[in-house]
Short mmCIF file of N, CA and C in Angstrom, two decimals:
data_model
loop_
_atom_site.label_atom_id
_atom_site.label_comp_id
_atom_site.label_asym_id
_atom_site.label_seq_id
_atom_site.Cartn_x
_atom_site.Cartn_y
_atom_site.Cartn_z
N MET A 1 0.84 -1.18 0.00
CA MET A 1 0.00 0.00 0.00
C MET A 1 0.89 1.25 0.00
N ILE A 2 0.45 2.23 -0.71
CA ILE A 2 1.18 3.49 -0.83
C ILE A 2 1.03 4.27 0.47
N ASN A 3 2.13 4.74 1.02
CA ASN A 3 2.07 5.57 2.21
C ASN A 3 2.28 7.02 1.80
N LEU A 4 1.36 7.85 2.23
CA LEU A 4 1.45 9.28 1.94
C LEU A 4 1.41 10.04 3.25
N ARG A 5 2.03 11.19 3.23
CA ARG A 5 2.06 12.07 4.39
C ARG A 5 1.49 13.42 3.96
N TYR A 6 0.72 14.04 4.84
CA TYR A 6 0.10 15.33 4.54
C TYR A 6 0.65 16.36 5.52
N GLU A 7 1.15 17.46 4.97
CA GLU A 7 1.69 18.54 5.80
C GLU A 7 1.05 19.85 5.39
N ASN A 8 0.87 20.74 6.36
CA ASN A 8 0.42 22.09 6.02
C ASN A 8 1.45 22.71 5.09
N PHE A 9 0.97 23.32 4.03
CA PHE A 9 1.88 23.98 3.09
C PHE A 9 2.60 25.12 3.78
N ASP A 10 3.92 25.16 3.60
CA ASP A 10 4.76 26.24 4.15
C ASP A 10 5.73 26.66 3.04
N PRO A 11 5.58 27.90 2.55
CA PRO A 11 6.44 28.34 1.44
C PRO A 11 7.93 28.39 1.80
N LYS A 12 8.25 28.36 3.08
CA LYS A 12 9.65 28.36 3.49
C LYS A 12 10.27 26.97 3.39
N ILE A 13 9.41 25.95 3.35
CA ILE A 13 9.88 24.56 3.34
C ILE A 13 9.62 23.87 2.00
N HIS A 14 8.42 24.10 1.46
CA HIS A 14 7.98 23.36 0.26
C HIS A 14 8.23 24.16 -1.01
N ASP A 15 8.39 23.46 -2.10
CA ASP A 15 8.67 24.04 -3.41
C ASP A 15 7.42 24.79 -3.90
N THR A 16 7.42 26.12 -3.75
CA THR A 16 6.24 26.92 -4.11
C THR A 16 5.94 26.87 -5.60
N HIS A 17 6.96 26.77 -6.42
CA HIS A 17 6.71 26.70 -7.86
C HIS A 17 5.96 25.41 -8.21
N LYS A 18 6.39 24.32 -7.62
CA LYS A 18 5.73 23.03 -7.88
C LYS A 18 4.29 23.05 -7.36
N VAL A 19 4.09 23.60 -6.17
CA VAL A 19 2.74 23.68 -5.60
C VAL A 19 1.87 24.60 -6.45
N ALA A 20 2.43 25.72 -6.91
CA ALA A 20 1.68 26.63 -7.79
C ALA A 20 1.29 25.93 -9.08
N THR A 21 2.15 25.07 -9.58
CA THR A 21 1.84 24.30 -10.78
C THR A 21 0.68 23.35 -10.51
N TYR A 22 0.64 22.73 -9.34
CA TYR A 22 -0.48 21.86 -8.98
C TYR A 22 -1.79 22.66 -8.94
N VAL A 23 -1.74 23.85 -8.33
CA VAL A 23 -2.94 24.70 -8.26
C VAL A 23 -3.40 25.05 -9.67
N TYR A 24 -2.46 25.41 -10.51
CA TYR A 24 -2.76 25.73 -11.91
C TYR A 24 -3.41 24.53 -12.61
N ASP A 25 -2.85 23.33 -12.41
CA ASP A 25 -3.36 22.12 -13.07
C ASP A 25 -4.82 21.85 -12.75
N VAL A 26 -5.24 22.16 -11.52
CA VAL A 26 -6.62 21.90 -11.10
C VAL A 26 -7.61 22.69 -11.95
N ASP A 27 -7.24 23.90 -12.34
CA ASP A 27 -8.18 24.78 -13.05
C ASP A 27 -7.49 25.50 -14.21
N PHE A 28 -6.70 24.75 -14.97
CA PHE A 28 -5.87 25.37 -16.02
C PHE A 28 -6.69 26.11 -17.07
N ARG A 29 -7.88 25.63 -17.38
CA ARG A 29 -8.68 26.31 -18.42
C ARG A 29 -9.03 27.74 -18.01
N THR A 30 -9.44 27.91 -16.76
CA THR A 30 -9.79 29.25 -16.27
C THR A 30 -8.54 30.12 -16.20
N PHE A 31 -7.45 29.56 -15.67
CA PHE A 31 -6.20 30.33 -15.59
C PHE A 31 -5.72 30.74 -16.98
N ASP A 32 -5.82 29.82 -17.95
CA ASP A 32 -5.39 30.14 -19.32
C ASP A 32 -6.24 31.25 -19.92
N LEU A 33 -7.53 31.23 -19.64
CA LEU A 33 -8.41 32.28 -20.15
C LEU A 33 -8.01 33.64 -19.58
N LEU A 34 -7.75 33.69 -18.29
CA LEU A 34 -7.47 34.97 -17.63
C LEU A 34 -6.05 35.46 -17.86
N PHE A 35 -5.09 34.55 -17.89
CA PHE A 35 -3.69 34.95 -17.98
C PHE A 35 -3.12 34.84 -19.40
N LYS A 36 -3.76 34.03 -20.24
CA LYS A 36 -3.31 33.82 -21.63
C LYS A 36 -1.92 33.19 -21.71
N ASN A 37 -1.35 32.81 -20.57
CA ASN A 37 0.02 32.32 -20.54
C ASN A 37 0.20 31.46 -19.29
N LYS A 38 0.53 30.20 -19.48
CA LYS A 38 0.69 29.27 -18.35
C LYS A 38 1.75 29.76 -17.37
N ASP A 39 2.90 30.19 -17.87
CA ASP A 39 3.98 30.64 -16.99
C ASP A 39 3.57 31.84 -16.15
N LYS A 40 2.84 32.78 -16.76
CA LYS A 40 2.37 33.97 -16.02
C LYS A 40 1.38 33.56 -14.94
N ALA A 41 0.48 32.64 -15.28
CA ALA A 41 -0.49 32.16 -14.29
C ALA A 41 0.22 31.51 -13.11
N ILE A 42 1.16 30.62 -13.40
CA ILE A 42 1.87 29.91 -12.33
C ILE A 42 2.68 30.89 -11.50
N SER A 43 3.33 31.87 -12.12
CA SER A 43 4.13 32.82 -11.33
C SER A 43 3.23 33.69 -10.45
N THR A 44 2.03 34.02 -10.91
CA THR A 44 1.10 34.79 -10.08
C THR A 44 0.60 33.95 -8.90
N ILE A 45 0.28 32.69 -9.16
CA ILE A 45 -0.14 31.79 -8.08
C ILE A 45 1.00 31.62 -7.08
N GLU A 46 2.22 31.45 -7.59
CA GLU A 46 3.38 31.29 -6.72
C GLU A 46 3.59 32.53 -5.85
N TRP A 47 3.48 33.71 -6.46
CA TRP A 47 3.60 34.97 -5.70
C TRP A 47 2.57 34.99 -4.58
N ASP A 48 1.33 34.60 -4.88
CA ASP A 48 0.26 34.60 -3.89
C ASP A 48 0.56 33.60 -2.77
N LEU A 49 1.07 32.43 -3.13
CA LEU A 49 1.40 31.42 -2.12
C LEU A 49 2.52 31.88 -1.20
N LYS A 50 3.49 32.60 -1.74
CA LYS A 50 4.62 33.09 -0.93
C LYS A 50 4.21 34.26 -0.04
N LYS A 51 3.31 35.08 -0.54
CA LYS A 51 2.96 36.32 0.15
C LYS A 51 1.94 36.12 1.26
N HIS A 52 1.04 35.17 1.10
CA HIS A 52 -0.07 35.02 2.03
C HIS A 52 -0.11 33.65 2.68
N LYS A 53 -0.40 33.62 3.95
CA LYS A 53 -0.57 32.35 4.66
C LYS A 53 -1.84 31.69 4.14
N VAL A 54 -1.75 30.43 3.77
CA VAL A 54 -2.89 29.75 3.15
C VAL A 54 -3.76 28.99 4.15
N GLY A 55 -3.30 28.76 5.34
CA GLY A 55 -4.12 28.09 6.35
C GLY A 55 -3.93 26.59 6.40
N ASN A 56 -4.53 26.01 7.41
CA ASN A 56 -4.37 24.57 7.68
C ASN A 56 -5.18 23.69 6.74
N ASN A 57 -6.01 24.28 5.90
CA ASN A 57 -6.82 23.50 4.97
C ASN A 57 -6.07 23.17 3.68
N PHE A 58 -4.90 23.75 3.52
CA PHE A 58 -4.10 23.58 2.31
C PHE A 58 -2.91 22.69 2.66
N LYS A 59 -2.92 21.47 2.15
CA LYS A 59 -1.88 20.49 2.48
C LYS A 59 -1.08 20.10 1.24
N VAL A 60 0.20 19.85 1.46
CA VAL A 60 1.00 19.22 0.43
C VAL A 60 1.01 17.73 0.74
N ILE A 61 1.19 16.94 -0.31
CA ILE A 61 1.21 15.49 -0.18
C ILE A 61 2.63 15.02 -0.47
N LEU A 62 3.19 14.25 0.46
CA LEU A 62 4.56 13.76 0.35
C LEU A 62 4.54 12.24 0.33
N ASP A 63 5.50 11.66 -0.39
CA ASP A 63 5.62 10.20 -0.40
C ASP A 63 6.56 9.75 0.72
N ASP A 64 6.86 8.46 0.75
CA ASP A 64 7.72 7.90 1.81
C ASP A 64 9.08 8.57 1.89
N ASP A 65 9.59 9.03 0.74
CA ASP A 65 10.91 9.66 0.69
C ASP A 65 10.86 11.15 1.03
N GLY A 66 9.66 11.68 1.27
CA GLY A 66 9.51 13.11 1.55
C GLY A 66 9.43 13.95 0.30
N SER A 67 9.29 13.30 -0.86
CA SER A 67 9.16 14.04 -2.12
C SER A 67 7.74 14.54 -2.27
N LEU A 68 7.61 15.75 -2.79
CA LEU A 68 6.33 16.37 -3.05
C LEU A 68 5.65 15.65 -4.22
N VAL A 69 4.44 15.13 -3.98
CA VAL A 69 3.75 14.40 -5.04
C VAL A 69 2.38 15.00 -5.37
N GLY A 70 1.94 16.00 -4.61
CA GLY A 70 0.65 16.61 -4.90
C GLY A 70 0.24 17.59 -3.82
N MET A 71 -1.02 18.03 -3.94
CA MET A 71 -1.59 18.94 -2.95
C MET A 71 -3.08 18.68 -2.83
N ILE A 72 -3.62 19.07 -1.69
CA ILE A 72 -5.06 18.98 -1.45
C ILE A 72 -5.49 20.16 -0.60
N MET A 73 -6.65 20.69 -0.93
CA MET A 73 -7.28 21.71 -0.12
C MET A 73 -8.66 21.19 0.24
N ALA A 74 -8.96 21.08 1.53
CA ALA A 74 -10.24 20.54 1.98
C ALA A 74 -10.70 21.29 3.22
N TYR A 75 -12.03 21.36 3.36
CA TYR A 75 -12.65 22.09 4.47
C TYR A 75 -13.75 21.24 5.07
N ILE A 76 -13.91 21.36 6.38
CA ILE A 76 -15.07 20.76 7.03
C ILE A 76 -16.13 21.84 7.14
N SER A 77 -17.31 21.52 6.63
CA SER A 77 -18.45 22.43 6.60
C SER A 77 -18.12 23.68 5.82
N GLU A 78 -18.45 24.85 6.33
CA GLU A 78 -18.31 26.06 5.53
C GLU A 78 -16.86 26.39 5.22
N MET A 79 -16.65 26.78 3.97
CA MET A 79 -15.33 27.19 3.51
C MET A 79 -15.08 28.61 4.02
N PRO A 80 -14.00 28.83 4.75
CA PRO A 80 -13.73 30.20 5.21
C PRO A 80 -13.41 31.10 4.02
N TYR A 81 -14.03 32.27 3.99
CA TYR A 81 -13.72 33.18 2.89
C TYR A 81 -12.41 33.87 3.19
N ASP A 82 -11.59 34.00 2.18
CA ASP A 82 -10.24 34.52 2.31
C ASP A 82 -10.23 36.02 2.00
N PHE A 83 -10.39 36.85 3.03
CA PHE A 83 -10.37 38.30 2.84
C PHE A 83 -8.93 38.79 2.85
N ARG A 84 -8.39 39.04 1.68
CA ARG A 84 -7.04 39.58 1.57
C ARG A 84 -6.83 40.09 0.17
N PHE A 85 -5.81 40.90 0.01
CA PHE A 85 -5.49 41.42 -1.31
C PHE A 85 -4.90 40.31 -2.14
N LYS A 86 -5.41 40.18 -3.35
CA LYS A 86 -4.90 39.20 -4.30
C LYS A 86 -4.77 39.90 -5.65
N SER A 87 -4.11 39.25 -6.55
CA SER A 87 -4.13 39.68 -7.94
C SER A 87 -5.59 39.70 -8.39
N LEU A 88 -5.98 40.71 -9.16
CA LEU A 88 -7.35 40.82 -9.65
C LEU A 88 -7.76 39.55 -10.39
N LYS A 89 -6.87 38.96 -11.15
CA LYS A 89 -7.21 37.76 -11.90
C LYS A 89 -7.48 36.57 -10.97
N LEU A 90 -6.79 36.49 -9.84
CA LEU A 90 -7.07 35.43 -8.88
C LEU A 90 -8.42 35.67 -8.19
N VAL A 91 -8.80 36.92 -7.99
CA VAL A 91 -10.12 37.24 -7.45
C VAL A 91 -11.19 36.80 -8.44
N ILE A 92 -10.97 37.01 -9.72
CA ILE A 92 -11.94 36.59 -10.75
C ILE A 92 -12.11 35.07 -10.72
N VAL A 93 -11.02 34.33 -10.53
CA VAL A 93 -11.13 32.87 -10.40
C VAL A 93 -12.04 32.53 -9.22
N ASP A 94 -11.85 33.21 -8.08
CA ASP A 94 -12.71 32.97 -6.91
C ASP A 94 -14.18 33.26 -7.23
N ILE A 95 -14.43 34.33 -7.96
CA ILE A 95 -15.81 34.69 -8.31
C ILE A 95 -16.42 33.63 -9.21
N LEU A 96 -15.68 33.18 -10.22
CA LEU A 96 -16.19 32.13 -11.10
C LEU A 96 -16.46 30.84 -10.32
N ASP A 97 -15.58 30.53 -9.36
CA ASP A 97 -15.77 29.35 -8.52
C ASP A 97 -17.10 29.42 -7.77
N TYR A 98 -17.43 30.61 -7.28
CA TYR A 98 -18.64 30.80 -6.49
C TYR A 98 -19.87 30.26 -7.21
N PHE A 99 -19.93 30.40 -8.52
CA PHE A 99 -21.11 30.02 -9.29
C PHE A 99 -21.19 28.53 -9.62
N VAL A 100 -20.11 27.79 -9.49
CA VAL A 100 -20.13 26.40 -9.94
C VAL A 100 -19.77 25.36 -8.87
N LEU A 101 -19.22 25.78 -7.77
CA LEU A 101 -18.76 24.81 -6.78
C LEU A 101 -19.89 24.36 -5.86
N CYS A 102 -19.65 23.25 -5.16
CA CYS A 102 -20.63 22.65 -4.26
C CYS A 102 -21.13 23.63 -3.20
N ASP A 103 -22.40 23.45 -2.87
CA ASP A 103 -22.95 24.11 -1.68
C ASP A 103 -22.61 23.20 -0.51
N ILE A 104 -21.93 23.77 0.48
CA ILE A 104 -21.41 22.98 1.60
C ILE A 104 -22.39 23.08 2.77
N GLU A 105 -22.75 21.93 3.31
CA GLU A 105 -23.67 21.88 4.45
C GLU A 105 -22.90 21.51 5.71
N LYS A 106 -23.57 21.68 6.84
CA LYS A 106 -22.99 21.32 8.13
C LYS A 106 -22.58 19.84 8.09
N ASP A 107 -21.45 19.55 8.64
CA ASP A 107 -20.90 18.20 8.72
C ASP A 107 -20.53 17.60 7.38
N ASP A 108 -20.19 18.45 6.41
CA ASP A 108 -19.62 18.02 5.14
C ASP A 108 -18.12 18.21 5.18
N LEU A 109 -17.39 17.33 4.52
CA LEU A 109 -15.98 17.58 4.23
C LEU A 109 -15.92 17.86 2.74
N TYR A 110 -15.51 19.07 2.40
CA TYR A 110 -15.46 19.50 1.01
C TYR A 110 -14.02 19.46 0.51
N VAL A 111 -13.79 18.69 -0.54
CA VAL A 111 -12.48 18.64 -1.19
C VAL A 111 -12.51 19.70 -2.29
N ALA A 112 -11.87 20.84 -2.02
CA ALA A 112 -11.89 21.98 -2.94
C ALA A 112 -10.93 21.77 -4.10
N GLU A 113 -9.76 21.24 -3.81
CA GLU A 113 -8.76 21.01 -4.85
C GLU A 113 -7.95 19.78 -4.49
N ILE A 114 -7.64 19.02 -5.50
CA ILE A 114 -6.74 17.88 -5.33
C ILE A 114 -5.94 17.76 -6.62
N ALA A 115 -4.64 17.62 -6.47
CA ALA A 115 -3.77 17.50 -7.65
C ALA A 115 -2.64 16.53 -7.33
N ILE A 116 -2.36 15.70 -8.29
CA ILE A 116 -1.24 14.76 -8.21
C ILE A 116 -0.26 15.14 -9.32
N ASP A 117 1.02 15.05 -9.03
CA ASP A 117 2.06 15.38 -9.99
C ASP A 117 1.81 14.65 -11.31
N ASP A 118 1.96 15.40 -12.42
CA ASP A 118 1.75 14.82 -13.77
C ASP A 118 2.46 13.49 -13.94
N SER A 119 3.70 13.43 -13.50
CA SER A 119 4.53 12.24 -13.74
C SER A 119 4.07 11.02 -12.94
N LEU A 120 3.17 11.23 -11.97
CA LEU A 120 2.75 10.13 -11.10
C LEU A 120 1.29 9.75 -11.28
N ARG A 121 0.61 10.41 -12.20
CA ARG A 121 -0.81 10.11 -12.41
C ARG A 121 -0.97 8.71 -12.98
N GLY A 122 -2.08 8.08 -12.63
CA GLY A 122 -2.37 6.73 -13.10
C GLY A 122 -1.76 5.64 -12.24
N GLN A 123 -1.16 6.02 -11.12
CA GLN A 123 -0.52 5.05 -10.23
C GLN A 123 -1.31 4.80 -8.94
N GLY A 124 -2.51 5.35 -8.86
CA GLY A 124 -3.35 5.12 -7.69
C GLY A 124 -3.20 6.15 -6.58
N LEU A 125 -2.41 7.19 -6.79
CA LEU A 125 -2.22 8.18 -5.73
C LEU A 125 -3.49 8.99 -5.46
N GLY A 126 -4.19 9.39 -6.51
CA GLY A 126 -5.43 10.13 -6.33
C GLY A 126 -6.45 9.32 -5.55
N ARG A 127 -6.55 8.06 -5.89
CA ARG A 127 -7.45 7.15 -5.17
C ARG A 127 -7.04 7.04 -3.70
N LYS A 128 -5.76 6.89 -3.46
CA LYS A 128 -5.25 6.78 -2.08
C LYS A 128 -5.56 8.04 -1.29
N VAL A 129 -5.36 9.21 -1.89
CA VAL A 129 -5.65 10.47 -1.20
C VAL A 129 -7.14 10.53 -0.85
N LEU A 130 -7.99 10.17 -1.81
CA LEU A 130 -9.43 10.20 -1.53
C LEU A 130 -9.83 9.19 -0.46
N LEU A 131 -9.22 8.01 -0.46
CA LEU A 131 -9.49 7.04 0.60
C LEU A 131 -9.08 7.60 1.97
N ASP A 132 -7.94 8.30 2.02
CA ASP A 132 -7.50 8.92 3.27
C ASP A 132 -8.48 10.00 3.71
N VAL A 133 -8.99 10.79 2.76
CA VAL A 133 -9.97 11.83 3.07
C VAL A 133 -11.25 11.20 3.61
N ILE A 134 -11.71 10.14 2.97
CA ILE A 134 -12.93 9.45 3.41
C ILE A 134 -12.75 8.88 4.81
N ASP A 135 -11.60 8.24 5.07
CA ASP A 135 -11.31 7.71 6.41
C ASP A 135 -11.31 8.82 7.45
N TYR A 136 -10.70 9.96 7.11
CA TYR A 136 -10.67 11.10 8.03
C TYR A 136 -12.09 11.60 8.31
N ALA A 137 -12.91 11.74 7.26
CA ALA A 137 -14.29 12.21 7.43
C ALA A 137 -15.08 11.26 8.32
N ARG A 138 -14.89 9.97 8.12
CA ARG A 138 -15.58 8.99 8.97
C ARG A 138 -15.13 9.10 10.42
N SER A 139 -13.83 9.30 10.63
CA SER A 139 -13.31 9.41 12.00
C SER A 139 -13.86 10.65 12.72
N LYS A 140 -14.29 11.64 11.97
CA LYS A 140 -14.88 12.87 12.53
C LYS A 140 -16.41 12.81 12.54
N ASN A 141 -16.96 11.65 12.17
CA ASN A 141 -18.41 11.44 12.13
C ASN A 141 -19.13 12.46 11.24
N LEU A 142 -18.53 12.77 10.10
CA LEU A 142 -19.14 13.70 9.17
C LEU A 142 -20.18 12.98 8.31
N ASN A 143 -21.08 13.73 7.69
CA ASN A 143 -22.18 13.15 6.93
C ASN A 143 -21.78 12.74 5.52
N ARG A 144 -20.94 13.57 4.87
CA ARG A 144 -20.57 13.26 3.50
C ARG A 144 -19.26 13.93 3.13
N VAL A 145 -18.64 13.37 2.09
CA VAL A 145 -17.50 13.99 1.44
C VAL A 145 -18.04 14.50 0.11
N ILE A 146 -17.79 15.78 -0.19
CA ILE A 146 -18.27 16.37 -1.43
C ILE A 146 -17.10 16.96 -2.21
N LEU A 147 -17.26 17.01 -3.51
CA LEU A 147 -16.23 17.56 -4.39
C LEU A 147 -16.86 17.94 -5.71
N ASP A 148 -16.08 18.56 -6.56
CA ASP A 148 -16.56 19.00 -7.87
C ASP A 148 -15.75 18.32 -8.96
N ALA A 149 -16.46 17.90 -10.02
CA ALA A 149 -15.80 17.33 -11.20
C ALA A 149 -16.13 18.22 -12.38
N ASP A 150 -15.10 18.85 -12.93
CA ASP A 150 -15.29 19.69 -14.11
C ASP A 150 -15.90 18.84 -15.22
N PHE A 151 -16.88 19.40 -15.93
CA PHE A 151 -17.54 18.66 -17.01
C PHE A 151 -16.53 18.06 -17.99
N ARG A 152 -15.42 18.75 -18.19
CA ARG A 152 -14.45 18.31 -19.20
C ARG A 152 -13.40 17.35 -18.65
N ASN A 153 -13.39 17.11 -17.35
CA ASN A 153 -12.37 16.25 -16.75
C ASN A 153 -12.94 14.83 -16.58
N VAL A 154 -12.98 14.12 -17.67
CA VAL A 154 -13.58 12.79 -17.71
C VAL A 154 -12.83 11.81 -16.80
N GLY A 155 -11.51 11.91 -16.76
CA GLY A 155 -10.71 11.00 -15.94
C GLY A 155 -11.03 11.12 -14.46
N ALA A 156 -11.11 12.35 -13.96
CA ALA A 156 -11.43 12.56 -12.54
C ALA A 156 -12.84 12.05 -12.25
N LYS A 157 -13.77 12.34 -13.13
CA LYS A 157 -15.17 11.90 -12.93
C LYS A 157 -15.23 10.39 -12.85
N LYS A 158 -14.50 9.69 -13.70
CA LYS A 158 -14.49 8.22 -13.66
C LYS A 158 -13.96 7.71 -12.32
N LEU A 159 -12.88 8.32 -11.83
CA LEU A 159 -12.33 7.93 -10.53
C LEU A 159 -13.37 8.14 -9.43
N TYR A 160 -14.01 9.30 -9.40
CA TYR A 160 -15.01 9.59 -8.37
C TYR A 160 -16.17 8.60 -8.45
N ASP A 161 -16.62 8.29 -9.68
CA ASP A 161 -17.69 7.30 -9.85
C ASP A 161 -17.28 5.94 -9.28
N ARG A 162 -16.07 5.49 -9.63
CA ARG A 162 -15.59 4.18 -9.15
C ARG A 162 -15.50 4.13 -7.63
N MET A 163 -15.27 5.28 -7.01
CA MET A 163 -15.14 5.32 -5.56
C MET A 163 -16.48 5.49 -4.85
N GLY A 164 -17.57 5.57 -5.63
CA GLY A 164 -18.90 5.63 -5.04
C GLY A 164 -19.51 7.02 -4.93
N PHE A 165 -18.82 8.04 -5.45
CA PHE A 165 -19.40 9.38 -5.44
C PHE A 165 -20.54 9.44 -6.45
N LYS A 166 -21.57 10.19 -6.12
CA LYS A 166 -22.73 10.37 -6.99
C LYS A 166 -22.96 11.86 -7.25
N VAL A 167 -23.39 12.18 -8.47
CA VAL A 167 -23.71 13.56 -8.82
C VAL A 167 -25.00 13.94 -8.09
N PHE A 168 -24.96 15.08 -7.35
CA PHE A 168 -26.16 15.56 -6.70
C PHE A 168 -26.60 16.92 -7.22
N ASN A 169 -25.77 17.54 -8.06
CA ASN A 169 -26.12 18.83 -8.63
C ASN A 169 -25.16 19.11 -9.79
N LYS A 170 -25.62 19.92 -10.72
CA LYS A 170 -24.77 20.38 -11.82
C LYS A 170 -24.91 21.89 -11.90
N LYS A 171 -23.78 22.56 -12.06
CA LYS A 171 -23.79 24.02 -12.15
C LYS A 171 -22.89 24.45 -13.30
N ARG A 172 -23.27 25.56 -13.91
CA ARG A 172 -22.41 26.11 -14.96
C ARG A 172 -22.55 27.62 -14.97
N VAL A 173 -21.50 28.27 -15.47
CA VAL A 173 -21.52 29.71 -15.68
C VAL A 173 -20.98 29.95 -17.08
N LYS A 174 -21.62 30.89 -17.77
CA LYS A 174 -21.18 31.23 -19.12
C LYS A 174 -21.08 32.74 -19.22
N ILE A 175 -19.91 33.19 -19.64
CA ILE A 175 -19.66 34.62 -19.84
C ILE A 175 -19.03 34.75 -21.22
N GLY A 176 -19.79 35.30 -22.16
CA GLY A 176 -19.30 35.38 -23.53
C GLY A 176 -19.06 33.99 -24.07
N SER A 177 -17.87 33.75 -24.59
CA SER A 177 -17.54 32.43 -25.12
C SER A 177 -16.97 31.50 -24.04
N PHE A 178 -16.74 32.04 -22.84
CA PHE A 178 -16.20 31.24 -21.75
C PHE A 178 -17.33 30.51 -21.05
N GLU A 179 -17.16 29.21 -20.87
CA GLU A 179 -18.14 28.43 -20.13
C GLU A 179 -17.41 27.51 -19.16
N ARG A 180 -17.92 27.45 -17.95
CA ARG A 180 -17.33 26.59 -16.94
C ARG A 180 -18.47 25.84 -16.26
N GLY A 181 -18.30 24.54 -16.10
CA GLY A 181 -19.34 23.75 -15.46
C GLY A 181 -18.77 22.68 -14.57
N MET A 182 -19.52 22.37 -13.52
CA MET A 182 -19.10 21.36 -12.56
C MET A 182 -20.24 20.41 -12.25
N GLN A 183 -19.87 19.17 -12.04
CA GLN A 183 -20.77 18.20 -11.47
C GLN A 183 -20.42 18.15 -9.99
N ASN A 184 -21.35 18.57 -9.15
CA ASN A 184 -21.14 18.51 -7.71
C ASN A 184 -21.43 17.08 -7.29
N MET A 185 -20.47 16.45 -6.62
CA MET A 185 -20.58 15.02 -6.30
C MET A 185 -20.47 14.81 -4.80
N GLU A 186 -21.12 13.75 -4.33
CA GLU A 186 -21.11 13.43 -2.89
C GLU A 186 -20.89 11.95 -2.68
N LEU A 187 -20.29 11.65 -1.54
CA LEU A 187 -20.21 10.30 -1.03
C LEU A 187 -20.83 10.37 0.36
N VAL A 188 -22.00 9.80 0.50
CA VAL A 188 -22.69 9.81 1.80
C VAL A 188 -22.03 8.75 2.67
N LEU A 189 -21.67 9.17 3.88
CA LEU A 189 -20.94 8.26 4.79
C LEU A 189 -21.90 7.54 5.73
#
C-alpha cells in the first residue's frame, strides 16, 4: 500500500513553484483564459502562495521519501472566505468558482482542490488520497465527502464514480464564449 504524508503547506519549506503548478493544473482552463500564458499564471499563483498564509486546509502530499507528489485543499463544513489582497485575476477565479462549486452543508468535508504530480498520475495516488480523506471524514463522524468534477475532466469523474461518489447537482456559468461547469458530487458516509 502506498504511504502518503500530509503537511500544512509552508512556502519556506515546500517548493512553491511546484505547488503553484499543482494549483494551476486543477483549473488550467480558467487560468489560461485569464492569464493567456501558463507561466504567467503559475508565477502569479506562486507569488500569492509566498505572500499570504494559506491556512491549515491547504496540504502538500509527500511520499515515503519526503518528495512532493501533490496537494489537497479541503474544508469541514463552511469554507472560510479569504479576505485579503490578491491579484485581480485570482479574485476573478474565486468569483467564477462561487457560481459552480458545491454548496457545503454542516458536517460536510469538502475537497476543494486535489492534484497529483503529472509524472505520477495513473498510479493510484489520487485514489489513495481520496481514501485517506474518506477515512478522516468517517473518523470525525461527518455526513458526506463532497467535491466538484469539471464537465471536461472525464478521468477525474471516472475515478469519483468508481469510488462511489454520486452527482447531486450540476452548475455552470457562461460569460461570452467562456463556459465553466461542474458536477457537484457526494459520497454519503
